[in-house]
PDB file of C-alpha atoms in Angstrom:
ATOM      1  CA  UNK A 422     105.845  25.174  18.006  1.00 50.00           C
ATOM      2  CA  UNK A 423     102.455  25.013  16.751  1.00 59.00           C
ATOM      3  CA  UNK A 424      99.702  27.479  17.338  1.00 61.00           C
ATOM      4  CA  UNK A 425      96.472  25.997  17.571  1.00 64.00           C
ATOM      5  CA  UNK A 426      93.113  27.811  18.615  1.00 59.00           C
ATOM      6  CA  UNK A 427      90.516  26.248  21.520  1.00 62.00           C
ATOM      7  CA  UNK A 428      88.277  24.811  19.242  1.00 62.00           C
ATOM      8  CA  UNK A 429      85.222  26.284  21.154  1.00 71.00           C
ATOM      9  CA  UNK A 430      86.923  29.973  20.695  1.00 82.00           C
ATOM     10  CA  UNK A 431      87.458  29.526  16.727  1.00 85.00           C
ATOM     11  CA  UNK A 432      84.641  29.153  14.380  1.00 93.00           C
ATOM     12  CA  UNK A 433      84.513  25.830  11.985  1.00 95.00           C
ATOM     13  CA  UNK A 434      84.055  28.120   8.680  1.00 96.00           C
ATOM     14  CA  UNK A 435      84.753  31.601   7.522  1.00 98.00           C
ATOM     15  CA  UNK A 436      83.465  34.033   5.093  1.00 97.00           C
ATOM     16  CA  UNK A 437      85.116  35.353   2.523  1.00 98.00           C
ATOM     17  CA  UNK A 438      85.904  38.406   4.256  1.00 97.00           C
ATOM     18  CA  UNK A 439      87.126  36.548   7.673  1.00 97.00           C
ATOM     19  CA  UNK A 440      88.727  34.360   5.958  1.00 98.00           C
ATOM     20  CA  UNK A 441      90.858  36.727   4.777  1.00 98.00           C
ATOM     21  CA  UNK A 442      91.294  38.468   8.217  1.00 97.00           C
ATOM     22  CA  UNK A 443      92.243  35.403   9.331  1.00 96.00           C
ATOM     23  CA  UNK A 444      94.719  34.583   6.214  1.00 96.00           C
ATOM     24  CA  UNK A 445      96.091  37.750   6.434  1.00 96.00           C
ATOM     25  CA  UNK A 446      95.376  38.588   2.627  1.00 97.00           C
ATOM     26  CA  UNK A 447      92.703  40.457   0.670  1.00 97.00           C
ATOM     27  CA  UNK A 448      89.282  39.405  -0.486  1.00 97.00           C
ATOM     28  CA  UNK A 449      90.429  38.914  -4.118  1.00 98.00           C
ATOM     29  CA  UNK A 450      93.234  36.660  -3.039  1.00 98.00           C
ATOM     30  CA  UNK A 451      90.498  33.893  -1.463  1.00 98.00           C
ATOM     31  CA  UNK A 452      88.650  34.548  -4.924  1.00 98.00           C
ATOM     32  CA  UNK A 453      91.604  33.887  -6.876  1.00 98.00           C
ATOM     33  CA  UNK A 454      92.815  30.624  -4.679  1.00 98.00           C
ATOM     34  CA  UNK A 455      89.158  29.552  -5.241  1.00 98.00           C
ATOM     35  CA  UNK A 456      89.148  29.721  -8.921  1.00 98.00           C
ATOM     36  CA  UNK A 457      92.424  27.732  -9.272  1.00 97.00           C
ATOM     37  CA  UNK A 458      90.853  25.292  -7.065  1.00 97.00           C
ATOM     38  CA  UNK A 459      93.613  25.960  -4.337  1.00 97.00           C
ATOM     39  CA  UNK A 460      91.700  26.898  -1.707  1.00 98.00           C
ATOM     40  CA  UNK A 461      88.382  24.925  -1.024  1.00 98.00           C
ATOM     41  CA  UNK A 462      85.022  26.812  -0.112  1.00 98.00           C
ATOM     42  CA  UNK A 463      81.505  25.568  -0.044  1.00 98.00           C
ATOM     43  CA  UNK A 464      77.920  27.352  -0.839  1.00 97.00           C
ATOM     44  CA  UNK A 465      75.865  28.287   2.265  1.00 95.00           C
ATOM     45  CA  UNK A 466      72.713  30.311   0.616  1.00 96.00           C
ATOM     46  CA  UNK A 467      74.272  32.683  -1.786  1.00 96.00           C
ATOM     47  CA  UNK A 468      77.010  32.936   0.780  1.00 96.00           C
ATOM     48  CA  UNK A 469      81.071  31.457   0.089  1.00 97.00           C
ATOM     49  CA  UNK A 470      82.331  29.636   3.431  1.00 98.00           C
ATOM     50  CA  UNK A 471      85.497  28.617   3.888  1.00 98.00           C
ATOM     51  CA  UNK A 472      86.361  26.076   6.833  1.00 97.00           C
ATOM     52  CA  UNK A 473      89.116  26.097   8.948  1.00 96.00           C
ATOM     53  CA  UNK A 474      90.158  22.900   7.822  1.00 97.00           C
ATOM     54  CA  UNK A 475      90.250  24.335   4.550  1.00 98.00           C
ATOM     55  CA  UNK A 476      92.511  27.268   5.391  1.00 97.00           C
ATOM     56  CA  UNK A 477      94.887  24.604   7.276  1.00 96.00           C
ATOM     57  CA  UNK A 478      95.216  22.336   4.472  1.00 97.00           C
ATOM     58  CA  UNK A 479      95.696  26.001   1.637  1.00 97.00           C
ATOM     59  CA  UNK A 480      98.819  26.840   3.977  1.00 96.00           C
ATOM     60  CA  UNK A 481     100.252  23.508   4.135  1.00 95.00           C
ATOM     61  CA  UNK A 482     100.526  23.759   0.395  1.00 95.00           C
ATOM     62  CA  UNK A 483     102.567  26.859   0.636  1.00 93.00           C
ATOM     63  CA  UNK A 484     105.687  26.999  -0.707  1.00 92.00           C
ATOM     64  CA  UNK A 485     108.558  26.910   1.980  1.00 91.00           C
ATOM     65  CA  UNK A 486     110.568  30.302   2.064  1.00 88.00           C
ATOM     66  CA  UNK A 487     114.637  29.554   1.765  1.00 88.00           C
ATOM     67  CA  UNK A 488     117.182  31.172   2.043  1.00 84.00           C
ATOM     68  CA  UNK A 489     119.720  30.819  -0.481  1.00 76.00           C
ATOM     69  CA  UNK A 490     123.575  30.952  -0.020  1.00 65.00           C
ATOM     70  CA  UNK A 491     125.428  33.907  -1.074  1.00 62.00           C
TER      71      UNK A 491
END
């Protein structure tokens, strides 16, 4: 199952600081991803956005977590 937010409840981009609210990590984390050109942001002003789509596509990348076989 899936969780997916009402679009009109959800904003399109984030930033930096709600996107990490929303990523569940810190501020330097979205930095970091940003610099290694994992995570993708854009310039609004002298503010960093990050779009939802954005965040999506960062977790998909994740690595999966296994279990291994004792």
């Amino acid at each position: 199952m899936s969780f997916r937010p009402k679009p009109e409840t959800e904003p399109l981009a984030y930033d930096v600081s709600g996107a990490a609210r929303v990523m569940g990590v810190g501020r330097n984390k979205i930095y970091d991803e940003i610099q290694a050109g994992r995570l993708e942001a854009h310039k609004l002003g002298r503010r960093t956005v990050i779009t939802r789509a954005a965040i999506e596509v960062w977790f998909g990348k994740l690595p999966r977590f296994t279990t291994s076989a004792v």
